[in-house]
Amino acid sequence: MSVSLKSRQKESIGKMVNLNQTKTISNNAIEEVQWKILVYDEFSEQIVSQLLRKGDMRKNNITLYVQISSDREKIPDVPAVYFVRPTMENIRKISKDCENGLYESFYINFTNPVSRPVLEEFARLTVQSQSSSYISRIFDQYLNFVCIEENLFSFQQPNFFTDLHDNSKSNDEIETLLDELTNSIISVLVTLGTVPVIRCSRVDEISKVVAGRVEKVLRILREQRNGPLSDSVIGRIQNFQRPVLILFERSCDLTSCLKHPRTYQALCDDILGINLSKVKCDVDGKTQKYDLDTSHDQFWEKHRFDDIPTAAEMNEKSVQQWKQDSKTMQVNPEAHANAALLDSDVTNRLTTAMNMVPELQERKNVIDMHTNLLTSTFEQMKNRKYNEYFELEDIISQRQLSSQERDKLIELLRNPDCGTAIDKTRLILLYCDSLDPVRVQEELRFIEKVVGDQPAINLQPVKQWVSMRNYKTASTLKSGKESSRSILAMAESVGKKVASGVKTLIGGEGNETPLTQIVNMLLENTNAGAATESEIHPYFDPKLGQSGNQPPQNRRKEPFRDAIVVAIGGCNYAEWQSLSKFAKRPNSSGQTRNIIYGGTSVVRPDIILSDLTQLYKKQNPEQPKTTH
């Protein structure tokens, strides 16, 4: 699994826009250019925009790319490639386009397998309008996810966490939600061409349900003749080459999403907000929009996981290198006033210098972008006093606060100049999460009085999380299992001390997140030989004859090298950084790992707090005031 997920998805998209044919160029004849139109919906546009730029569109002979919902002119002599979700709304729009004869022919590509009712409705509409002859082919593409980086993906389901934990949702609505998630996970696996072993925590009930659904679909796809995961299509994958699919439900650990981060990428998202590799930044009173693409920006690729001081230092080195390279372009005009005296050496220097101009300008643009992002991020950190939060959050993640440290936390909450209301809510939630169920209620009442004069501080998400955590703990203890908190309470090691000066703002750097520790355990496969079901984590293998959770004797004993990690309810850049750094460290066999990570959406602290607030309001509706 050494090939990146993004390169595999780009390869699939390239084949799709070339009418699902492998593009070959003959040396003996001039290939006839087949121009095409690409039509996509909003979700599919997000997929394509992360893979193909304008130049890539031209190379693939895409002359026009438009939204299916837009008003489009009739172009009857050009074929159209449709790439959309298999919804009733989309197939009605496509059938209407066929009826109007907008294009020469229609190549229909669905992001994930189309259901029978939708396909039957499509057939009915096109037959009714006598336009079925326009349909050339229909394909299920298994591309129902967005690649943000080479091995970072999102299913773009931003409401998944709230919908999953909303008690007012019907069983049918939850079934639909889980079906959509399963389809998206299957899309990742089909794109990679792999049938993994599936693992999850034994106290994570949601992940176990999803694991069973994924296993069931994988078995069906393997048994299909020429199916996308049959041996005849993907070849026989030896057991030691198979990856492990690790499912993780977000409510098992919210702290990794809420802690104030220290690294460049996570801070850009935390402070500025990254949306599908795009970020906005205020520069001299004007809003600038930047594209943070690891495949085109070497500085971002190399330094996005560095802490802010290191990234700033590397950016300054880039500036100095750029200045030095710029000097090589300069030719002293006084020394060569007579053009006739210019020798071939000087002419060559001038030619080289002119060729360097575009490259130097591109480097300058990248340097200016990162200078602006670093400056804006650092100023916000300073104004919001991130160093105060770093210190307290590091202690909270390791142990209970002492009375003196608790007093410092209360003092920070009272200080109106120390962080935003969201910063304080994050800290309060992290603090309450570290307390036992009895003490947390007492502390929450006290904190409510402390911040009573700051109405912007919203304690509803804290109350909701405490309620969810206590319910989960009670449920697992009642069933004879350990609490979810005990599974995740693997103490993070003490942050390293950093140099004085600007680095005092950053403080220590935490090590692995709880998810990374779980991934490490499951990759090493250390509990594969456990004797009883209560001592092992669920293990599903679609290649074994027996379905469901496998007994210890049926399980693989060797460590895994590759992992696909799915955060159900939302992934985040802090975990992505932790997993990426972990992957580069040698395992027990001396090998590095390959980890692909993603989730239902990429979440920020403000999004998590907003989701918890929504759940709180739904479960605690305001009573109408009565009048006497």
CSV table of C-alpha atoms in Angstrom, one decimal, residues 233-619:
chain,number,residue,atom,x,y,z
A,233,VAL,CA,-9.5,-7.7,-10.5
A,234,ILE,CA,-7.2,-6.8,-7.6
A,235,GLY,CA,-5.1,-10.0,-7.7
A,236,ARG,CA,-4.4,-12.1,-4.7
A,237,ILE,CA,-3.1,-10.0,-1.8
A,238,GLN,CA,-0.9,-12.0,0.5
A,239,ASN,CA,-1.8,-11.8,4.2
A,240,PHE,CA,1.4,-10.0,5.3
A,241,GLN,CA,0.7,-7.2,2.7
A,242,ARG,CA,-2.8,-6.5,3.9
A,243,PRO,CA,-3.5,-3.3,5.8
A,244,VAL,CA,-5.7,-3.0,8.9
A,245,LEU,CA,-8.8,-0.8,8.8
A,246,ILE,CA,-9.1,0.9,12.2
A,247,LEU,CA,-12.5,2.5,13.1
A,248,PHE,CA,-12.7,5.1,15.9
A,249,GLU,CA,-15.8,6.9,17.1
A,250,ARG,CA,-15.2,10.6,17.9
A,251,SER,CA,-17.0,10.6,21.3
A,252,CYS,CA,-14.3,8.2,22.6
A,253,ASP,CA,-11.9,11.1,22.6
A,254,LEU,CA,-12.9,14.8,22.1
A,255,THR,CA,-9.8,16.2,23.9
A,256,SER,CA,-7.6,15.9,20.9
A,257,CYS,CA,-10.0,18.1,19.0
A,258,LEU,CA,-10.1,20.7,21.7
A,259,LYS,CA,-6.6,21.2,23.0
A,260,HIS,CA,-4.8,24.3,21.7
A,261,PRO,CA,-2.4,23.0,19.1
A,262,ARG,CA,1.3,24.0,18.6
A,263,THR,CA,2.1,23.1,15.1
A,264,TYR,CA,1.8,25.2,11.9
A,265,GLN,CA,-0.9,23.3,10.1
A,266,ALA,CA,-3.1,22.6,13.1
A,267,LEU,CA,-2.7,26.3,14.2
A,268,CYS,CA,-3.7,27.6,10.8
A,269,ASP,CA,-6.8,25.5,11.0
A,270,ASP,CA,-7.5,26.4,14.7
A,271,ILE,CA,-7.1,30.2,14.2
A,272,LEU,CA,-7.7,30.8,10.5
A,273,GLY,CA,-9.8,27.8,9.5
A,274,ILE,CA,-8.7,25.5,6.6
A,275,ASN,CA,-11.4,24.4,4.2
A,276,LEU,CA,-10.3,21.8,1.7
A,277,SER,CA,-6.8,23.1,1.6
A,278,LYS,CA,-8.0,26.7,1.3
A,279,VAL,CA,-7.3,29.3,4.0
A,280,LYS,CA,-8.2,33.0,4.3
A,281,CYS,CA,-5.8,35.5,6.0
A,282,ASP,CA,-6.1,39.2,6.7
A,283,VAL,CA,-3.1,41.1,5.2
A,284,ASP,CA,-3.0,44.9,5.6
A,285,GLY,CA,-6.8,45.1,6.0
A,286,LYS,CA,-7.5,43.0,3.0
A,287,THR,CA,-8.5,39.3,2.9
A,288,GLN,CA,-6.2,37.1,1.0
A,289,LYS,CA,-7.1,33.5,0.0
A,290,TYR,CA,-4.3,30.9,-0.2
A,291,ASP,CA,-4.1,27.4,-1.5
A,292,LEU,CA,-2.2,25.0,0.9
A,293,ASP,CA,-1.4,22.1,-1.4
A,294,THR,CA,1.2,19.6,-0.3
A,295,SER,CA,1.7,18.5,-3.9
A,296,HIS,CA,2.6,22.0,-5.2
A,297,ASP,CA,4.1,23.7,-2.1
A,298,GLN,CA,7.3,22.1,-0.9
A,299,PHE,CA,7.5,24.4,2.2
A,300,TRP,CA,4.1,23.3,3.4
A,301,GLU,CA,4.8,19.7,2.7
A,302,LYS,CA,8.0,19.8,4.7
A,303,HIS,CA,7.1,22.1,7.6
A,304,ARG,CA,3.4,22.0,8.2
A,305,PHE,CA,4.0,19.6,11.1
A,306,ASP,CA,6.7,21.9,12.7
A,307,ASP,CA,5.9,24.1,15.6
A,308,ILE,CA,5.4,27.8,14.8
A,309,PRO,CA,8.9,29.0,15.8
A,310,THR,CA,10.6,26.3,13.7
A,311,ALA,CA,8.3,27.0,10.7
A,312,ALA,CA,9.0,30.7,11.0
A,313,GLU,CA,12.8,30.0,11.2
A,314,MET,CA,12.6,27.8,8.1
A,315,ASN,CA,10.6,30.5,6.3
A,316,GLU,CA,13.3,33.1,7.1
A,317,LYS,CA,15.9,30.8,5.7
A,318,SER,CA,13.9,30.5,2.5
A,319,VAL,CA,13.8,34.3,2.3
A,320,GLN,CA,17.6,34.5,2.7
A,321,GLN,CA,18.1,31.8,0.1
A,322,TRP,CA,15.8,33.6,-2.3
A,323,LYS,CA,17.7,36.8,-1.9
A,324,GLN,CA,21.0,35.0,-2.5
A,325,ASP,CA,19.6,33.4,-5.7
A,326,SER,CA,18.3,36.7,-6.9
A,327,LYS,CA,21.7,38.2,-6.8
A,328,THR,CA,23.0,35.7,-9.3
A,329,MET,CA,20.6,37.2,-11.8
A,330,GLN,CA,22.2,40.6,-11.6
A,331,VAL,CA,24.8,41.8,-14.1
A,332,ASN,CA,26.7,44.9,-13.3
A,333,PRO,CA,25.8,47.4,-16.2
A,334,GLU,CA,28.8,49.6,-15.6
A,335,ALA,CA,31.2,46.7,-16.1
A,336,HIS,CA,29.5,45.8,-19.4
A,337,ALA,CA,28.4,49.2,-20.8
A,338,ASN,CA,29.5,48.3,-24.3
A,339,ALA,CA,27.2,45.6,-25.5
A,340,ALA,CA,29.8,44.5,-28.1
A,341,LEU,CA,32.2,43.6,-25.3
A,342,LEU,CA,29.8,41.1,-23.7
A,343,ASP,CA,31.5,37.7,-24.0
A,344,SER,CA,29.8,34.4,-24.2
A,345,ASP,CA,30.1,33.8,-20.4
A,346,VAL,CA,28.1,36.9,-19.6
A,347,THR,CA,25.5,36.0,-22.3
A,348,ASN,CA,25.1,32.6,-20.8
A,349,ARG,CA,24.6,34.2,-17.4
A,350,LEU,CA,22.0,36.5,-18.8
A,351,THR,CA,20.2,33.6,-20.4
A,352,THR,CA,20.3,31.6,-17.2
A,353,ALA,CA,19.1,34.5,-15.2
A,354,MET,CA,16.1,35.1,-17.5
A,355,ASN,CA,15.2,31.5,-17.3
A,356,MET,CA,15.2,31.7,-13.5
A,357,VAL,CA,12.8,34.6,-13.3
A,358,PRO,CA,9.5,32.5,-13.3
A,359,GLU,CA,10.9,30.1,-10.7
A,360,LEU,CA,12.1,33.0,-8.5
A,361,GLN,CA,8.7,34.7,-8.8
A,362,GLU,CA,6.9,31.5,-7.8
A,363,ARG,CA,9.2,31.0,-4.8
A,364,LYS,CA,8.6,34.7,-3.8
A,365,ASN,CA,4.8,34.1,-3.9
A,366,VAL,CA,5.1,31.0,-1.7
A,367,ILE,CA,7.4,32.9,0.8
A,368,ASP,CA,5.0,35.9,0.9
A,369,MET,CA,2.1,33.5,1.6
A,370,HIS,CA,3.8,31.7,4.4
A,371,THR,CA,5.1,34.9,5.9
A,372,ASN,CA,1.6,36.3,6.0
A,373,LEU,CA,0.1,33.1,7.5
A,374,LEU,CA,2.8,32.8,10.1
A,375,THR,CA,2.6,36.4,11.1
A,376,SER,CA,-1.2,36.3,11.4
A,377,THR,CA,-1.2,33.1,13.3
A,378,PHE,CA,1.5,34.1,15.7
A,379,GLU,CA,-0.2,37.5,16.4
A,380,GLN,CA,-3.4,35.7,17.3
A,381,MET,CA,-1.6,33.3,19.6
A,382,LYS,CA,0.0,36.2,21.4
A,383,ASN,CA,-3.2,38.2,21.7
A,384,ARG,CA,-5.1,35.2,23.0
A,385,LYS,CA,-2.3,34.2,25.3
A,386,TYR,CA,-2.0,30.6,24.0
A,387,ASN,CA,1.0,30.0,26.3
A,388,GLU,CA,-1.3,30.2,29.3
A,389,TYR,CA,-3.6,27.5,27.8
A,390,PHE,CA,-0.7,25.3,26.7
A,391,GLU,CA,0.6,25.1,30.3
A,392,LEU,CA,-2.7,24.2,31.9
A,393,GLU,CA,-3.8,21.8,29.2
A,394,ASP,CA,-0.5,19.9,29.4
A,395,ILE,CA,-1.0,19.4,33.1
A,396,ILE,CA,-4.7,18.4,32.7
A,397,SER,CA,-3.8,15.8,30.1
A,398,GLN,CA,-1.3,14.1,32.5
A,399,ARG,CA,-2.8,14.4,36.0
A,400,GLN,CA,-5.3,16.2,38.3
A,401,LEU,CA,-4.7,19.9,38.9
A,402,SER,CA,-3.2,20.9,42.3
A,403,SER,CA,-5.1,23.5,44.3
A,404,GLN,CA,-2.6,26.1,43.2
A,405,GLU,CA,-3.0,25.1,39.5
A,406,ARG,CA,-6.8,25.1,39.9
A,407,ASP,CA,-6.6,28.7,41.2
A,408,LYS,CA,-4.6,29.6,38.1
A,409,LEU,CA,-7.3,28.1,35.9
A,410,ILE,CA,-10.0,30.1,37.7
A,411,GLU,CA,-7.9,33.3,37.4
A,412,LEU,CA,-7.5,32.7,33.7
A,413,LEU,CA,-11.3,32.2,33.3
A,414,ARG,CA,-12.0,35.5,35.1
A,415,ASN,CA,-9.5,37.5,33.0
A,416,PRO,CA,-11.4,39.0,30.1
A,417,ASP,CA,-8.2,39.7,28.2
A,418,CYS,CA,-7.0,36.0,28.3
A,419,GLY,CA,-8.3,34.3,25.2
A,420,THR,CA,-11.7,34.3,23.6
A,421,ALA,CA,-14.9,32.8,24.9
A,422,ILE,CA,-14.4,29.7,22.8
A,423,ASP,CA,-10.8,29.3,24.2
A,424,LYS,CA,-12.2,29.3,27.7
A,425,THR,CA,-15.0,26.9,26.9
A,426,ARG,CA,-12.4,24.5,25.4
A,427,LEU,CA,-10.3,24.7,28.6
A,428,ILE,CA,-13.4,24.2,30.9
A,429,LEU,CA,-14.4,21.1,28.9
A,430,LEU,CA,-10.9,19.7,29.0
A,431,TYR,CA,-10.8,20.3,32.8
A,432,CYS,CA,-14.2,18.8,33.4
A,433,ASP,CA,-13.3,15.8,31.3
A,434,SER,CA,-10.4,15.1,33.6
A,435,LEU,CA,-12.6,14.9,36.7
A,436,ASP,CA,-14.6,11.9,38.1
A,437,PRO,CA,-18.4,12.0,37.6
A,438,VAL,CA,-19.1,13.1,41.2
A,439,ARG,CA,-16.7,16.0,41.4
A,440,VAL,CA,-17.4,17.3,37.9
A,441,GLN,CA,-20.9,18.4,38.8
A,442,GLU,CA,-19.7,20.4,41.8
A,443,GLU,CA,-16.9,22.0,39.8
A,444,LEU,CA,-19.2,22.8,36.9
A,445,ARG,CA,-21.6,24.7,39.3
A,446,PHE,CA,-18.7,26.6,40.7
A,447,ILE,CA,-17.3,27.5,37.2
A,448,GLU,CA,-20.8,28.7,36.2
A,449,LYS,CA,-20.6,31.3,39.0
A,450,VAL,CA,-17.1,32.3,38.1
A,451,VAL,CA,-18.0,33.1,34.4
A,452,GLY,CA,-21.4,34.4,35.2
A,453,ASP,CA,-20.4,37.9,34.3
A,454,GLN,CA,-19.1,36.7,30.8
A,455,PRO,CA,-22.3,35.8,28.9
A,456,ALA,CA,-20.3,34.9,25.8
A,457,ILE,CA,-18.9,31.8,27.5
A,458,ASN,CA,-21.2,29.0,26.7
A,459,LEU,CA,-21.3,26.1,29.1
A,460,GLN,CA,-23.9,24.1,27.3
A,461,PRO,CA,-21.4,22.1,25.3
A,462,VAL,CA,-19.6,21.3,28.5
A,463,LYS,CA,-22.8,20.1,30.2
A,464,GLN,CA,-23.7,18.0,27.1
A,465,TRP,CA,-20.3,16.3,27.0
A,466,VAL,CA,-20.3,15.6,30.7
A,467,SER,CA,-23.8,14.0,30.3
A,468,MET,CA,-22.6,11.9,27.3
A,469,ARG,CA,-19.4,10.8,29.0
A,470,ASN,CA,-21.3,9.8,32.2
A,471,TYR,CA,-23.9,7.9,30.2
A,472,LYS,CA,-21.2,6.1,28.2
A,473,THR,CA,-19.2,5.2,31.4
A,474,ALA,CA,-22.4,3.9,33.1
A,475,SER,CA,-23.3,1.8,30.1
A,476,THR,CA,-19.9,0.2,29.7
A,477,LEU,CA,-19.6,-0.5,33.4
A,478,LYS,CA,-23.1,-2.0,33.5
A,479,SER,CA,-22.2,-4.4,30.7
A,480,GLY,CA,-19.1,-5.6,32.6
A,481,LYS,CA,-16.6,-3.7,30.4
A,482,GLU,CA,-14.2,-0.9,31.4
A,483,SER,CA,-15.2,2.6,30.7
A,484,SER,CA,-14.3,4.3,27.4
A,485,ARG,CA,-12.3,6.8,29.4
A,486,SER,CA,-10.0,4.1,30.9
A,487,ILE,CA,-9.3,2.8,27.4
A,488,LEU,CA,-8.1,6.2,26.3
A,489,ALA,CA,-6.5,7.4,29.5
A,490,MET,CA,-3.0,6.5,28.2
A,491,ALA,CA,-1.0,9.4,29.7
A,492,GLU,CA,0.7,11.6,27.2
A,493,SER,CA,4.4,12.0,28.0
A,494,VAL,CA,5.7,15.3,29.4
A,495,GLY,CA,6.2,17.9,26.8
A,496,LYS,CA,9.8,18.8,26.0
A,497,LYS,CA,11.3,22.1,27.2
A,498,VAL,CA,12.0,24.6,24.5
A,499,ALA,CA,14.4,27.5,24.1
A,500,SER,CA,13.7,31.0,25.4
A,501,GLY,CA,12.5,33.9,23.2
A,502,VAL,CA,9.7,33.2,20.8
A,503,LYS,CA,9.5,29.6,21.8
A,504,THR,CA,8.3,30.5,25.3
A,505,LEU,CA,4.9,31.1,23.6
A,506,ILE,CA,4.8,27.5,22.4
A,507,GLY,CA,5.8,25.6,25.6
A,508,GLY,CA,6.1,21.8,25.6
A,509,GLU,CA,5.1,19.6,22.7
A,510,GLY,CA,2.8,16.8,23.5
A,511,ASN,CA,3.5,13.4,22.1
A,512,GLU,CA,1.0,10.8,20.8
A,513,THR,CA,-2.8,11.4,20.9
A,514,PRO,CA,-5.0,8.6,22.3
A,515,LEU,CA,-5.9,7.6,18.8
A,516,THR,CA,-2.2,7.2,17.8
A,517,GLN,CA,-1.7,5.0,20.9
A,518,ILE,CA,-4.6,2.8,19.9
A,519,VAL,CA,-3.3,2.6,16.3
A,520,ASN,CA,0.1,1.6,17.6
A,521,MET,CA,-1.4,-1.2,19.7
A,522,LEU,CA,-3.5,-2.6,16.8
A,523,LEU,CA,-0.7,-2.3,14.3
A,524,GLU,CA,1.7,-4.2,16.6
A,525,ASN,CA,-1.1,-6.8,17.0
A,526,THR,CA,0.1,-7.4,20.6
A,527,ASN,CA,-3.2,-8.8,21.8
A,528,ALA,CA,-3.9,-11.1,18.9
A,529,GLY,CA,-3.3,-14.2,21.0
A,530,ALA,CA,-5.5,-13.3,23.9
A,531,ALA,CA,-7.4,-16.2,25.4
A,532,THR,CA,-10.8,-14.8,26.0
A,533,GLU,CA,-13.2,-12.5,24.2
A,534,SER,CA,-13.2,-9.9,27.0
A,535,GLU,CA,-9.5,-9.4,26.7
A,536,ILE,CA,-9.3,-8.7,23.0
A,537,HIS,CA,-10.5,-6.0,20.6
A,538,PRO,CA,-13.0,-7.0,17.8
A,539,TYR,CA,-11.3,-8.5,14.7
A,540,PHE,CA,-13.2,-8.9,11.4
A,541,ASP,CA,-11.6,-10.5,8.4
A,542,PRO,CA,-13.7,-10.6,5.1
A,543,LYS,CA,-11.4,-13.2,3.7
A,544,LEU,CA,-12.1,-15.8,6.3
A,545,GLY,CA,-15.0,-18.2,5.9
A,546,GLN,CA,-16.6,-17.3,9.2
A,547,SER,CA,-18.1,-13.8,9.3
A,548,GLY,CA,-18.2,-11.5,12.4
A,549,ASN,CA,-15.7,-11.1,15.3
A,550,GLN,CA,-13.1,-13.7,14.9
A,551,PRO,CA,-11.8,-15.9,17.8
A,552,PRO,CA,-8.1,-15.6,18.7
A,553,GLN,CA,-7.1,-18.8,16.9
A,554,ASN,CA,-8.3,-17.4,13.6
A,555,ARG,CA,-6.5,-14.1,13.9
A,556,ARG,CA,-3.3,-13.0,12.2
A,557,LYS,CA,-0.4,-13.0,14.7
A,558,GLU,CA,2.2,-10.8,12.8
A,559,PRO,CA,2.3,-7.0,13.1
A,560,PHE,CA,0.6,-4.9,10.5
A,561,ARG,CA,2.6,-2.3,8.6
A,562,ASP,CA,-0.2,-0.3,6.9
A,563,ALA,CA,-3.3,1.2,8.4
A,564,ILE,CA,-6.4,3.0,7.2
A,565,VAL,CA,-7.8,5.0,10.1
A,566,VAL,CA,-11.4,6.3,10.0
A,567,ALA,CA,-12.6,8.8,12.7
A,568,ILE,CA,-16.3,8.4,12.8
A,569,GLY,CA,-17.7,11.8,13.8
A,570,GLY,CA,-14.8,13.9,12.6
A,571,CYS,CA,-11.0,13.9,12.1
A,572,ASN,CA,-8.6,16.7,12.9
A,573,TYR,CA,-5.2,18.0,12.0
A,574,ALA,CA,-3.7,17.4,15.5
A,575,GLU,CA,-4.4,13.7,15.1
A,576,TRP,CA,-3.2,13.7,11.5
A,577,GLN,CA,0.2,15.2,12.6
A,578,SER,CA,0.5,12.7,15.5
A,579,LEU,CA,-0.2,9.7,13.2
A,580,SER,CA,2.1,11.0,10.5
A,581,LYS,CA,5.0,11.4,12.9
A,582,PHE,CA,4.3,8.0,14.4
A,583,ALA,CA,4.3,6.4,10.9
A,584,LYS,CA,7.9,7.6,10.3
A,585,ARG,CA,9.2,5.8,13.4
A,586,PRO,CA,10.4,2.2,13.0
A,587,ASN,CA,8.1,-0.5,14.4
A,588,SER,CA,9.3,-3.6,16.3
A,589,SER,CA,10.5,-5.0,13.0
A,590,GLY,CA,12.5,-1.9,12.2
A,591,GLN,CA,10.2,-0.8,9.4
A,592,THR,CA,8.3,2.5,9.0
A,593,ARG,CA,4.6,2.4,8.5
A,594,ASN,CA,2.1,3.8,6.0
A,595,ILE,CA,-1.0,5.4,7.5
A,596,ILE,CA,-4.0,6.8,5.7
A,597,TYR,CA,-6.3,8.9,7.9
A,598,GLY,CA,-9.6,10.6,7.5
A,599,GLY,CA,-13.1,10.8,8.8
A,600,THR,CA,-16.7,11.9,8.2
A,601,SER,CA,-15.4,15.5,8.1
A,602,VAL,CA,-12.5,17.7,9.3
A,603,VAL,CA,-13.5,19.3,12.6
A,604,ARG,CA,-12.2,22.3,14.5
A,605,PRO,CA,-12.8,23.1,18.2
A,606,ASP,CA,-15.6,25.7,17.3
A,607,ILE,CA,-17.4,23.0,15.3
A,608,ILE,CA,-17.2,20.5,18.1
A,609,LEU,CA,-18.6,23.0,20.6
A,610,SER,CA,-21.3,24.0,18.2
A,611,ASP,CA,-22.3,20.3,17.7
A,612,LEU,CA,-22.4,19.7,21.4
A,613,THR,CA,-24.5,22.9,21.9
A,614,GLN,CA,-27.0,21.7,19.3
A,615,LEU,CA,-27.3,18.3,21.1
A,616,TYR,CA,-27.8,20.0,24.4
A,617,LYS,CA,-30.6,22.2,23.1
A,618,LYS,CA,-32.4,19.3,21.5
A,619,GLN,CA,-32.2,17.3,24.7
